Coordinates of C-alpha atoms in Angstrom, one line a residue:
M1117 CA 57.1 88.4 104.8
P1118 CA 58.7 91.6 103.2
P1119 CA 61.6 93.0 105.1
N1120 CA 61.0 96.0 107.3
F1121 CA 63.7 98.7 106.8
A1122 CA 63.3 100.0 110.4
E1123 CA 64.0 96.5 111.7
L1124 CA 67.0 96.1 109.4
K1125 CA 68.3 99.5 110.7
S1126 CA 67.8 98.5 114.3
A1127 CA 69.6 95.2 113.8
A1128 CA 72.5 97.0 112.1
Q1129 CA 72.8 99.5 114.9
Q1130 CA 72.8 96.8 117.5
R1131 CA 75.6 95.0 115.5
Q1132 CA 77.6 98.2 115.5
Q1133 CA 77.2 98.7 119.2
E1134 CA 78.4 95.1 119.8
L1135 CA 81.5 95.8 117.7
S1136 CA 82.3 99.0 119.5
S1137 CA 81.9 97.4 122.9
K1138 CA 85.1 95.4 122.7
P1139 CA 88.5 95.7 121.0
W1140 CA 88.0 96.0 117.2
I1141 CA 90.9 95.7 114.8
R1142 CA 90.5 96.7 111.2
V1143 CA 93.1 95.6 108.7
G1144 CA 93.2 96.9 105.1
T1145 CA 93.1 93.9 102.8
A1146 CA 92.4 95.6 99.4
L1147 CA 94.9 94.8 96.7
C1148 CA 97.4 97.4 98.1
G1149 CA 97.2 95.9 101.6
K1150 CA 97.6 92.3 100.5
A1151 CA 100.5 93.3 98.3
A1152 CA 102.2 94.9 101.3
G1153 CA 101.8 91.8 103.5
A1154 CA 98.4 92.3 105.3
D1155 CA 97.7 88.5 105.4
A1156 CA 100.8 87.9 107.4
V1157 CA 99.9 90.8 109.8
I1158 CA 96.4 89.3 110.3
A1159 CA 97.9 85.9 111.2
A1160 CA 100.3 87.6 113.6
L1161 CA 97.4 89.5 115.3
K1162 CA 95.3 86.4 115.7
S1163 CA 98.3 84.5 117.2
E1164 CA 99.1 87.3 119.6
L1165 CA 95.4 87.6 120.7
Q1166 CA 95.1 83.8 121.2
K1167 CA 98.4 83.7 123.2
R1168 CA 97.0 86.4 125.5
H1169 CA 93.5 84.9 125.7
M1170 CA 92.1 88.2 124.5
Q1171 CA 88.7 88.7 122.9
A1172 CA 88.8 91.1 119.9
T1173 CA 87.1 91.4 116.5
I1174 CA 89.4 91.4 113.5
S1175 CA 87.7 92.9 110.4
E1176 CA 89.2 92.8 106.9
V1177 CA 88.4 96.3 105.4
G1178 CA 89.2 97.9 102.1
C1179 CA 91.5 100.7 101.2
L1180 CA 91.5 103.8 103.5
G1181 CA 93.5 105.7 100.9
P1182 CA 97.1 106.0 102.0
C1183 CA 98.4 103.0 100.0
F1184 CA 102.0 104.1 100.6
A1185 CA 101.4 103.3 104.3
E1186 CA 100.1 99.7 103.9
P1187 CA 99.6 97.4 105.6
L1188 CA 97.4 99.7 107.8
V1189 CA 96.0 98.4 111.1
D1190 CA 93.2 100.4 112.7
V1191 CA 92.7 99.6 116.4
S1192 CA 89.9 100.8 118.6
A1193 CA 88.8 99.7 122.1
P1194 CA 86.6 101.1 124.8
N1195 CA 88.1 104.1 126.6
T1196 CA 91.1 104.4 124.2
P1197 CA 91.3 106.5 121.0
R1198 CA 91.0 104.8 117.7
V1199 CA 94.4 104.8 116.1
V1200 CA 95.6 103.8 112.6
Y1201 CA 99.1 102.3 112.4
H1202 CA 101.1 102.3 109.2
N1203 CA 103.6 100.0 107.4
V1204 CA 102.8 97.3 110.0
T1205 CA 104.9 94.1 110.0
P1206 CA 104.0 90.9 111.9
E1207 CA 106.5 91.9 114.6
M1208 CA 105.0 95.3 114.9
A1209 CA 101.5 93.7 115.2
C1210 CA 102.5 92.0 118.4
H1211 CA 103.8 95.3 119.8
I1212 CA 100.6 97.1 118.9
V1213 CA 98.5 94.5 120.7
Q1214 CA 100.6 94.7 123.8
S1215 CA 100.8 98.5 123.9
H1216 CA 97.3 99.5 122.7
L1217 CA 95.1 96.7 124.0
V1218 CA 97.0 95.3 127.0
H1219 CA 98.5 98.6 128.5
H1220 CA 95.8 100.9 126.9
K1221 CA 98.6 103.1 125.6
P1222 CA 98.7 103.5 121.8
A1223 CA 102.0 102.9 120.2
A1224 CA 102.7 106.5 119.2
D1225 CA 105.9 105.6 117.3
L1226 CA 103.9 103.4 114.8
A1227 CA 100.8 105.6 114.5
L1228 CA 99.8 107.3 111.3
G1229 CA 97.0 109.2 113.1
V1230 CA 94.0 109.2 115.4
V1231 CA 90.6 108.7 113.8
D1232 CA 88.3 110.0 116.5
A1233 CA 88.7 113.7 116.8
G1234 CA 87.7 113.7 120.4
G1235 CA 90.2 111.1 121.4
V1236 CA 93.4 112.9 120.6
M1237 CA 96.3 112.1 122.9
P1238 CA 99.7 113.9 123.3
G1239 CA 102.1 112.8 120.7
L1240 CA 99.4 111.5 118.3
A1241 CA 98.3 113.6 115.4
K1242 CA 94.8 113.5 113.9
L1243 CA 94.5 111.3 110.8
A1244 CA 92.4 114.0 109.2
D1245 CA 95.4 116.4 109.5
H1246 CA 97.7 114.1 107.4
P1247 CA 98.5 116.0 104.2
M1248 CA 97.0 113.2 102.1
M1249 CA 93.7 113.2 104.1
K1250 CA 93.4 117.0 104.7
G1251 CA 91.0 118.7 102.3
Q1252 CA 89.3 115.5 101.1
V1253 CA 85.6 115.4 100.6
R1254 CA 84.7 111.8 100.8
I1255 CA 81.3 110.9 99.2
A1256 CA 81.8 107.7 97.3
L1257 CA 84.8 106.8 99.6
R1258 CA 83.0 107.7 102.8
N1259 CA 83.0 104.1 104.1
A1260 CA 86.3 102.9 102.6
G1261 CA 88.6 101.6 105.2
H1262 CA 85.9 102.0 107.9
V1263 CA 83.3 99.3 107.3
D1264 CA 83.8 95.6 106.6
P1265 CA 82.7 95.2 102.9
M1266 CA 81.6 91.6 103.7
D1267 CA 79.1 92.8 106.4
I1268 CA 76.0 94.4 105.0
Y1269 CA 74.9 95.4 108.5
Q1270 CA 77.9 97.7 108.9
Y1271 CA 76.8 99.4 105.7
I1272 CA 73.2 99.8 106.8
A1273 CA 74.4 101.2 110.2
N1274 CA 76.1 104.0 108.2
D1275 CA 73.0 105.1 106.3
G1276 CA 73.3 102.3 103.9
Y1277 CA 70.1 101.5 101.8
A1278 CA 68.4 104.6 103.4
A1279 CA 68.3 106.2 100.0
L1280 CA 66.7 103.2 98.4
H1281 CA 64.1 103.1 101.2
K1282 CA 63.5 106.8 100.7
A1283 CA 63.1 106.4 96.9
L1284 CA 60.8 103.4 97.2
T1285 CA 58.5 105.0 99.8
S1286 CA 58.4 108.6 98.9
M1287 CA 59.7 109.3 95.4
T1288 CA 58.6 108.4 91.8
A1289 CA 61.1 107.2 89.3
E1290 CA 60.9 110.5 87.6
Q1291 CA 61.7 112.4 90.8
V1292 CA 64.8 110.2 91.3
R1293 CA 65.9 111.1 87.8
E1294 CA 65.2 114.8 88.5
Q1295 CA 67.5 114.8 91.5
V1296 CA 70.3 113.1 89.6
T1297 CA 69.9 115.6 86.8
K1298 CA 69.8 118.5 89.2
S1299 CA 73.0 117.2 90.9
G1300 CA 75.0 117.8 87.7
L1301 CA 76.5 114.3 88.1
R1302 CA 78.5 113.3 85.0
G1303 CA 80.0 109.9 84.1
R1304 CA 83.3 109.2 85.8
G1305 CA 84.4 106.6 83.3
G1306 CA 86.1 109.2 81.0
A1307 CA 83.4 110.7 78.7
A1308 CA 81.8 112.8 81.5
F1309 CA 78.4 112.5 79.9
P1310 CA 75.5 113.9 82.1
T1311 CA 74.1 110.9 84.0
G1312 CA 70.6 112.2 84.3
T1313 CA 70.4 112.6 80.5
K1314 CA 71.7 109.1 80.0
W1315 CA 69.1 107.7 82.5
N1316 CA 66.3 109.6 80.6
F1317 CA 67.3 108.0 77.3
L1318 CA 66.7 104.6 78.9
A1319 CA 63.6 105.6 80.9
V1320 CA 61.6 106.6 77.8
S1321 CA 61.8 103.2 76.3
K1322 CA 58.6 101.2 77.0
Q1323 CA 60.2 97.8 76.4
P1324 CA 59.6 95.4 79.4
V1325 CA 63.2 94.2 79.5
K1326 CA 65.9 96.8 80.1
Y1327 CA 69.4 96.5 81.6
V1328 CA 71.9 98.6 83.6
L1329 CA 75.5 97.6 83.2
V1330 CA 78.3 98.7 85.5
N1331 CA 81.7 99.0 84.0
C1332 CA 84.6 97.9 86.2
E1333 CA 87.0 96.7 83.4
E1334 CA 89.5 99.3 84.6
G1335 CA 92.5 98.0 82.7
D1336 CA 94.3 101.4 82.7
P1337 CA 97.8 101.3 84.2
G1338 CA 97.6 103.6 87.2
A1339 CA 93.8 103.3 87.8
F1340 CA 92.4 101.4 90.7
N1341 CA 89.5 103.5 92.1
D1342 CA 86.7 101.4 90.7
K1343 CA 88.3 98.2 92.1
G1344 CA 89.0 100.1 95.3
I1345 CA 85.3 100.9 95.7
L1346 CA 84.2 97.3 95.1
E1347 CA 86.8 96.0 97.5
S1348 CA 86.0 98.6 100.2
D1349 CA 82.3 99.4 100.0
P1350 CA 80.5 97.3 97.3
H1351 CA 77.1 98.0 98.8
S1352 CA 77.4 101.7 97.8
L1353 CA 77.7 100.6 94.2
L1354 CA 74.9 98.1 94.6
E1355 CA 72.5 100.6 96.1
G1356 CA 73.3 103.0 93.3
L1357 CA 72.7 100.3 90.8
I1358 CA 69.3 99.4 92.3
L1359 CA 68.3 103.1 92.4
S1360 CA 69.3 103.4 88.7
G1361 CA 67.1 100.4 87.9
Y1362 CA 64.2 102.0 89.8
A1363 CA 64.7 105.3 88.0
T1364 CA 64.9 103.9 84.5
G1365 CA 62.6 100.9 84.7
A1366 CA 65.4 98.4 84.2
I1367 CA 64.9 94.9 85.6
K1368 CA 68.5 93.6 86.0
G1369 CA 72.1 94.9 86.5
Y1370 CA 75.4 93.4 85.5
V1371 CA 78.6 94.4 87.3
F1372 CA 81.3 93.8 84.7
I1373 CA 84.7 93.2 86.3
R1374 CA 88.0 92.3 84.7
H1375 CA 88.8 88.6 85.1
G1376 CA 91.5 87.9 87.7
H1377 CA 90.6 90.8 90.0
E1378 CA 89.6 88.4 92.7
G1379 CA 89.1 90.9 95.6
P1380 CA 86.5 93.1 93.8
I1381 CA 84.9 90.0 92.3
D1382 CA 84.5 88.1 95.6
R1383 CA 83.3 91.1 97.6
T1384 CA 80.8 92.1 95.0
W1385 CA 79.3 88.6 94.8
K1386 CA 79.1 88.6 98.6
A1387 CA 77.3 91.9 98.6
I1388 CA 74.8 90.7 96.0
D1389 CA 74.1 87.5 98.0
Q1390 CA 73.6 89.4 101.2
A1391 CA 71.3 91.9 99.5
Y1392 CA 69.1 89.0 98.2
E1393 CA 69.0 87.5 101.7
L1394 CA 67.7 90.8 103.2
G1395 CA 65.2 91.4 100.4
L1396 CA 67.1 94.3 98.9
L1397 CA 67.3 92.5 95.6
G1398 CA 64.8 90.3 93.9
K1399 CA 61.0 90.7 93.8
N1400 CA 59.1 93.3 95.9
I1401 CA 62.2 95.0 97.3
L1402 CA 61.5 96.3 100.8
G1403 CA 57.8 95.4 100.4
S1404 CA 57.4 97.6 97.3
N1405 CA 56.1 96.6 93.8
F1406 CA 59.6 97.1 92.4
G1407 CA 61.9 94.2 91.6
F1408 CA 65.5 94.1 90.4
D1409 CA 68.2 91.5 90.0
A1410 CA 71.9 91.7 89.8
E1411 CA 74.9 89.6 89.0
V1412 CA 78.7 89.8 88.3
A1413 CA 79.9 89.3 84.7
L1414 CA 83.6 88.7 83.9
T1415 CA 85.7 89.7 81.0
G1416 CA 89.0 88.4 79.8
D1417 CA 92.3 90.4 79.8
S1418 CA 91.1 92.9 77.2
Y1419 CA 91.4 96.7 77.7
V1420 CA 88.9 97.3 74.9
A1421 CA 86.3 95.3 76.8
G1422 CA 85.8 98.5 78.8
E1423 CA 84.4 100.2 75.7
E1424 CA 80.6 100.1 76.3
T1425 CA 79.6 98.2 73.2
A1426 CA 82.5 95.8 73.5
L1427 CA 81.5 95.3 77.1
M1428 CA 78.1 94.1 75.9
E1429 CA 79.7 91.7 73.5
A1430 CA 81.7 90.2 76.3
I1431 CA 78.7 89.7 78.6
E1432 CA 76.9 88.0 75.7
G1433 CA 79.9 85.5 75.5
K1434 CA 81.5 87.0 72.3
R1435 CA 84.9 88.4 71.6
S1436 CA 85.2 91.9 73.1
M1437 CA 84.9 94.2 70.0
P1438 CA 83.1 97.5 69.6
R1439 CA 79.8 97.6 67.7
Y1440 CA 78.8 100.1 65.0
R1441 CA 76.6 103.0 66.2
P1442 CA 73.8 103.8 65.8
P1443 CA 71.8 102.1 67.2
F1444 CA 73.0 103.3 70.6
P1445 CA 72.8 101.1 73.7
A1446 CA 69.8 102.9 75.1
Q1447 CA 67.9 101.7 72.0
V1448 CA 69.5 98.3 71.2
G1449 CA 71.9 97.1 73.9
L1450 CA 72.7 93.9 75.8
F1451 CA 70.9 90.9 74.1
G1452 CA 69.2 93.5 71.9
K1453 CA 67.4 95.2 74.8
P1454 CA 67.7 98.9 75.8
S1455 CA 70.6 99.3 78.2
N1456 CA 72.6 101.9 80.1
I1457 CA 76.3 101.6 80.9
N1458 CA 77.6 103.4 84.0
N1459 CA 80.9 103.5 85.7
V1460 CA 81.3 102.2 89.3
K1461 CA 82.2 105.7 90.6
T1462 CA 79.2 107.3 89.0
L1463 CA 76.7 105.0 90.5
S1464 CA 78.4 105.0 93.9
Y1465 CA 77.6 108.7 94.2
V1466 CA 73.9 108.2 93.7
P1467 CA 72.8 107.0 97.2
Q1468 CA 74.1 110.2 98.8
I1469 CA 72.6 112.3 96.1
I1470 CA 69.1 110.8 96.7
L1471 CA 69.6 111.1 100.5
K1472 CA 70.9 114.7 100.6
G1473 CA 69.4 116.1 97.3
G1474 CA 70.8 117.1 94.0
D1475 CA 71.4 120.7 95.1
W1476 CA 73.8 119.4 97.8
F1477 CA 75.9 117.6 95.3
A1478 CA 75.8 120.5 92.8
S1479 CA 77.2 122.8 95.5
I1480 CA 80.5 120.9 95.4
G1481 CA 82.9 121.5 92.5
Q1482 CA 82.9 124.3 89.9
D1483 CA 81.1 125.3 86.8
K1484 CA 79.9 122.2 84.9
S1485 CA 82.2 119.9 86.9
K1486 CA 80.1 119.0 89.9
G1487 CA 81.0 116.8 92.9
T1488 CA 84.3 115.2 93.5
A1489 CA 87.1 113.4 91.7
I1490 CA 88.4 110.1 93.0
L1491 CA 92.1 110.1 92.1
C1492 CA 94.6 107.3 92.0
L1493 CA 98.1 108.7 92.6
S1494 CA 101.2 106.7 91.7
G1495 CA 104.7 107.2 90.5
D1496 CA 107.5 109.4 91.9
L1497 CA 105.4 110.9 94.7
K1498 CA 105.9 110.9 98.5
Y1499 CA 102.3 109.9 99.3
T1500 CA 100.6 107.6 96.8
G1501 CA 97.2 106.0 96.9
L1502 CA 93.5 106.9 96.7
M1503 CA 91.9 110.2 97.5
E1504 CA 88.6 112.0 96.9
V1505 CA 88.8 115.8 96.3
P1506 CA 86.3 118.5 95.2
L1507 CA 86.4 119.2 91.5
G1508 CA 88.0 122.6 90.9
V1509 CA 91.1 122.2 93.1
T1510 CA 94.3 122.6 91.2
M1511 CA 96.6 119.8 90.2
R1512 CA 99.4 121.6 92.0
H1513 CA 97.5 121.4 95.3
V1514 CA 97.0 117.7 94.8
I1515 CA 100.6 116.9 93.8
E1516 CA 102.6 119.3 96.0
N1517 CA 100.4 119.5 99.1
M1518 CA 98.3 116.4 99.3
A1519 CA 100.7 113.9 97.7
G1520 CA 103.8 115.6 99.3
G1521 CA 105.5 116.4 96.0
S1522 CA 108.4 114.4 94.6
R1523 CA 109.6 111.4 96.5
S1524 CA 113.1 111.7 95.1
G1525 CA 113.5 115.4 95.7
K1526 CA 113.8 115.9 92.0
R1527 CA 111.4 118.2 90.1
I1528 CA 108.1 116.6 88.9
K1529 CA 108.5 116.8 85.1
V1530 CA 105.5 115.1 83.7
L1531 CA 102.0 113.9 84.8
Q1532 CA 100.2 111.2 82.9
T1533 CA 96.5 111.6 83.5
G1534 CA 93.3 109.6 82.6
G1535 CA 94.9 106.4 81.5
P1536 CA 97.2 105.7 78.5
L1537 CA 94.8 107.4 76.1
G1538 CA 94.6 110.5 78.2
G1539 CA 97.9 112.1 77.3
V1540 CA 100.5 113.9 79.4
L1541 CA 100.8 117.3 81.1
S1542 CA 104.0 119.2 81.9
G1543 CA 105.0 119.5 85.6
D1544 CA 105.3 123.3 84.9
G1545 CA 101.5 123.5 84.2
M1546 CA 100.2 122.1 87.4
D1547 CA 98.1 125.2 88.1
I1548 CA 95.4 123.6 85.9
A1549 CA 92.1 122.9 87.7
L1550 CA 90.6 119.4 88.0
D1551 CA 87.7 120.2 85.7
F1552 CA 86.4 118.2 82.7
E1553 CA 86.4 121.2 80.3
V1554 CA 89.6 122.9 81.5
M1555 CA 91.6 119.6 81.3
A1556 CA 90.2 118.8 77.8
K1557 CA 91.2 122.3 76.6
A1558 CA 94.8 121.7 77.9
G1559 CA 95.0 118.5 75.8
A1560 CA 94.5 116.0 78.7
I1561 CA 91.5 114.3 80.3
L1562 CA 90.7 113.4 83.9
G1563 CA 89.3 110.1 82.6
S1564 CA 89.4 107.3 85.0
G1565 CA 91.2 109.5 87.6
G1566 CA 94.6 107.9 87.4
I1567 CA 97.5 110.3 87.8
I1568 CA 101.1 109.0 87.3
A1569 CA 103.8 111.5 88.3
A1570 CA 107.3 111.2 86.9
D1571 CA 110.4 113.2 87.9
E1572 CA 113.0 114.7 85.7
S1573 CA 114.9 111.5 85.4
T1574 CA 112.1 110.3 83.0
C1575 CA 112.5 110.5 79.2
V1576 CA 109.2 111.7 77.8
V1577 CA 109.9 110.1 74.4
D1578 CA 110.5 106.7 76.1
L1579 CA 107.3 107.3 78.2
T1580 CA 105.3 108.0 75.1
R1581 CA 106.7 104.9 73.5
N1582 CA 105.5 102.9 76.5
L1583 CA 102.0 104.4 76.4
V1584 CA 101.6 103.7 72.7
A1585 CA 103.0 100.2 73.1
F1586 CA 100.2 99.5 75.6
C1587 CA 97.6 100.9 73.3
Q1588 CA 99.0 98.9 70.3
Y1589 CA 99.0 95.7 72.3
E1590 CA 95.4 96.3 73.5
S1591 CA 93.9 97.2 70.2
C1592 CA 91.2 94.6 69.4
G1593 CA 92.1 94.7 65.7
K1594 CA 88.6 95.1 64.4
C1595 CA 89.1 98.4 62.4
F1596 CA 92.3 99.0 60.5
P1597 CA 92.8 102.7 61.3
C1598 CA 93.4 101.7 64.9
R1599 CA 95.1 98.3 64.3
T1600 CA 97.6 99.5 61.7
G1601 CA 97.8 103.1 63.0
M1602 CA 98.9 102.0 66.5
S1603 CA 101.5 99.8 65.0
H1604 CA 102.8 102.6 62.8
L1605 CA 103.0 105.0 65.7
L1606 CA 104.9 102.5 67.8
E1607 CA 107.4 101.7 65.0
V1608 CA 108.2 105.4 64.5
L1609 CA 108.6 106.0 68.3
E1610 CA 110.9 103.0 68.6
R1611 CA 112.9 104.3 65.7
I1612 CA 113.2 107.7 67.5
C1613 CA 114.2 106.0 70.8
R1614 CA 117.0 104.1 68.8
F1615 CA 118.2 107.5 67.4
E1616 CA 117.3 106.3 63.9
G1617 CA 114.4 108.7 63.4
T1618 CA 114.3 111.2 60.5
A1619 CA 113.1 114.8 60.3
Q1620 CA 109.9 113.6 58.6
D1621 CA 108.8 111.3 61.4
L1622 CA 106.9 113.9 63.5
E1623 CA 104.8 114.9 60.5
L1624 CA 104.3 111.2 59.7
M1625 CA 102.9 110.6 63.2
R1626 CA 100.6 113.6 62.9
S1627 CA 99.2 112.2 59.7
V1628 CA 98.7 108.7 61.1
G1629 CA 97.1 110.2 64.2
Q1630 CA 94.6 112.2 62.1
S1631 CA 93.6 109.1 60.2
M1632 CA 93.1 107.2 63.4
Q1633 CA 90.9 109.9 64.9
A1634 CA 88.8 110.2 61.8
G1635 CA 88.4 106.5 60.9
S1636 CA 88.5 104.4 64.1
L1637 CA 85.4 102.7 65.3
C1638 CA 85.8 103.5 69.1
G1639 CA 87.7 105.7 71.5
H1640 CA 90.7 103.4 71.6
G1641 CA 91.7 104.4 68.1
Q1642 CA 90.1 107.9 68.1
L1643 CA 92.1 108.9 71.2
G1644 CA 95.2 106.8 70.4
F1645 CA 97.2 109.8 69.2
N1646 CA 96.7 111.7 72.4
P1647 CA 99.9 110.5 74.1
V1648 CA 101.9 111.6 71.2
S1649 CA 100.2 114.9 70.5
S1650 CA 100.3 116.0 74.2
A1651 CA 104.0 114.9 74.5
L1652 CA 104.9 116.9 71.4
K1653 CA 103.0 119.9 72.7
F1654 CA 104.8 120.0 76.0
F1655 CA 108.1 118.3 75.3
G1656 CA 108.7 118.9 71.6
S1657 CA 112.3 119.9 72.3
E1658 CA 113.0 116.4 73.8
F1659 CA 111.9 114.8 70.6
D1660 CA 114.1 117.2 68.7
Q1661 CA 117.1 116.1 70.7
H1662 CA 116.5 112.5 69.9
L1663 CA 116.0 113.3 66.2
R1664 CA 118.5 116.0 65.5
D1665 CA 121.3 115.5 68.1
K1666 CA 120.8 111.7 68.5
V1667 CA 120.9 112.1 72.3
C1668 CA 118.6 111.2 75.1
P1669 CA 118.9 113.9 77.8
T1670 CA 118.1 111.4 80.6
G1671 CA 120.1 108.5 79.2
R1672 CA 117.0 106.2 79.5
C1673 CA 116.9 105.4 75.7
N1674 CA 120.5 104.0 76.0
E1675 CA 119.2 101.2 78.2
P1676 CA 117.6 98.0 77.0
W1677 CA 113.8 97.9 76.6
N1678 CA 111.4 95.2 75.4
P1679 CA 108.8 96.0 72.7
P1680 CA 105.6 94.1 72.4
V1681 CA 106.2 91.2 69.9
K1682 CA 103.1 89.0 69.6
T1683 CA 100.8 91.8 68.3
R1684 CA 103.3 93.0 65.7
R1685 CA 102.8 92.6 61.9
Y1686 CA 106.1 90.8 61.6

């Protein structure tokens, strides 16, 4: 018998009431939490509860956002405020149980903040008032750190699959596409292409077999928001994927995840299995005539596999190399069938857009950059982690207010944005708005949302060498402008870092970069000169010091470094 959504919703709400009726401990076990020791904290919590013969639910949740404060332990119980504790060790876990659950007195000295606004106690600040949380507008991250990603009923209890139910019962596929177009949603994988337009390209195809592919290769250093969503709230992505299938007439979706990212892989597979069990995937979804299937596909350790045509090659079991275009994927894609490729973040916005309307989403942001940006902050910052802010806020607000500025007290000198192909920005130019067009005009891209901050102890020439070394290592080697161009750029930069450069080297790199941009098959080669060109634009004098004065102003280039070897020509 087809599932009844009202019955699913009722069961989910009952489950939520049961969880709230007794002590409930949420522990962040995304990659950041596990790296900080969350597994040992969970073991200590279980041991302490058993020793005291206490009944409590322990849920492994995803990333709340303040990764600098992991492991995070979130404790709620009847008649006491819900409190998030930070940097918890196994010893602290025992203290928290005794104080919060036995004596009903939160351990204020360990608290990061109180979640429930109505439950504020003296000495405990609101979590929402923490600099990193204040000003966030959480759409795709609305459930991150709050729901158990392995429990579909917790997602349903928080409006999960309500958008899918709405679309299947009261909207045509064309109306779903209209709302997405009206929202102004643009792809969050780097290209910022209008999502509604992309969906229309696929929808007009009359072929019976069409696919939607979700890109979570995310191999950029400093980027972890796609993995964060899958580890924290995989059903948001899955619901967005099913809605895209309904809107475009696709019959199956593949969630493409980099091999070895076990947390996102396991939790996405679990979400898919649960959706099949409840009739939210498969034939006749929620009793409708619409059917859709989904599965996880893995790639090897290849950065270029995130390029959309190389991604299709990988799913087909081939080496991840870009295809020539045209034909474009919406015409001839996976297994020769029309296909769309969307980023995890992009699809995770869609359920809320369908629930609240395209106009609601378009009211957030500025100009042509609508909605929010999900940022991954790392490097020399006081508060690092994941945050979701409205597009249009300035980089200075994000870095100085929300991330707390420099951790070392030294001036922030450089920001590396949008992955290694995105380029760098000067710390003096942080008044730039988070806006697709504004950032592109400044010579950088928002890209995947990764922002790495470096203070004035960083040598920009050495940083640029590192970025190009990554790009050189990750070149798939199919087209020679990229393959040899990356190697040439790296050789020149290494020469400059050894103080062996010549006055002609800067012009040589510009010439190589122009050839790569004009002749490379995909964005990896076309954008490969970005790190060099942006560094020369903002820090040209530092290159001059290395070339003319044979001096590194920070001393970093005097220290040993290891260049990539296996991918070199000799």
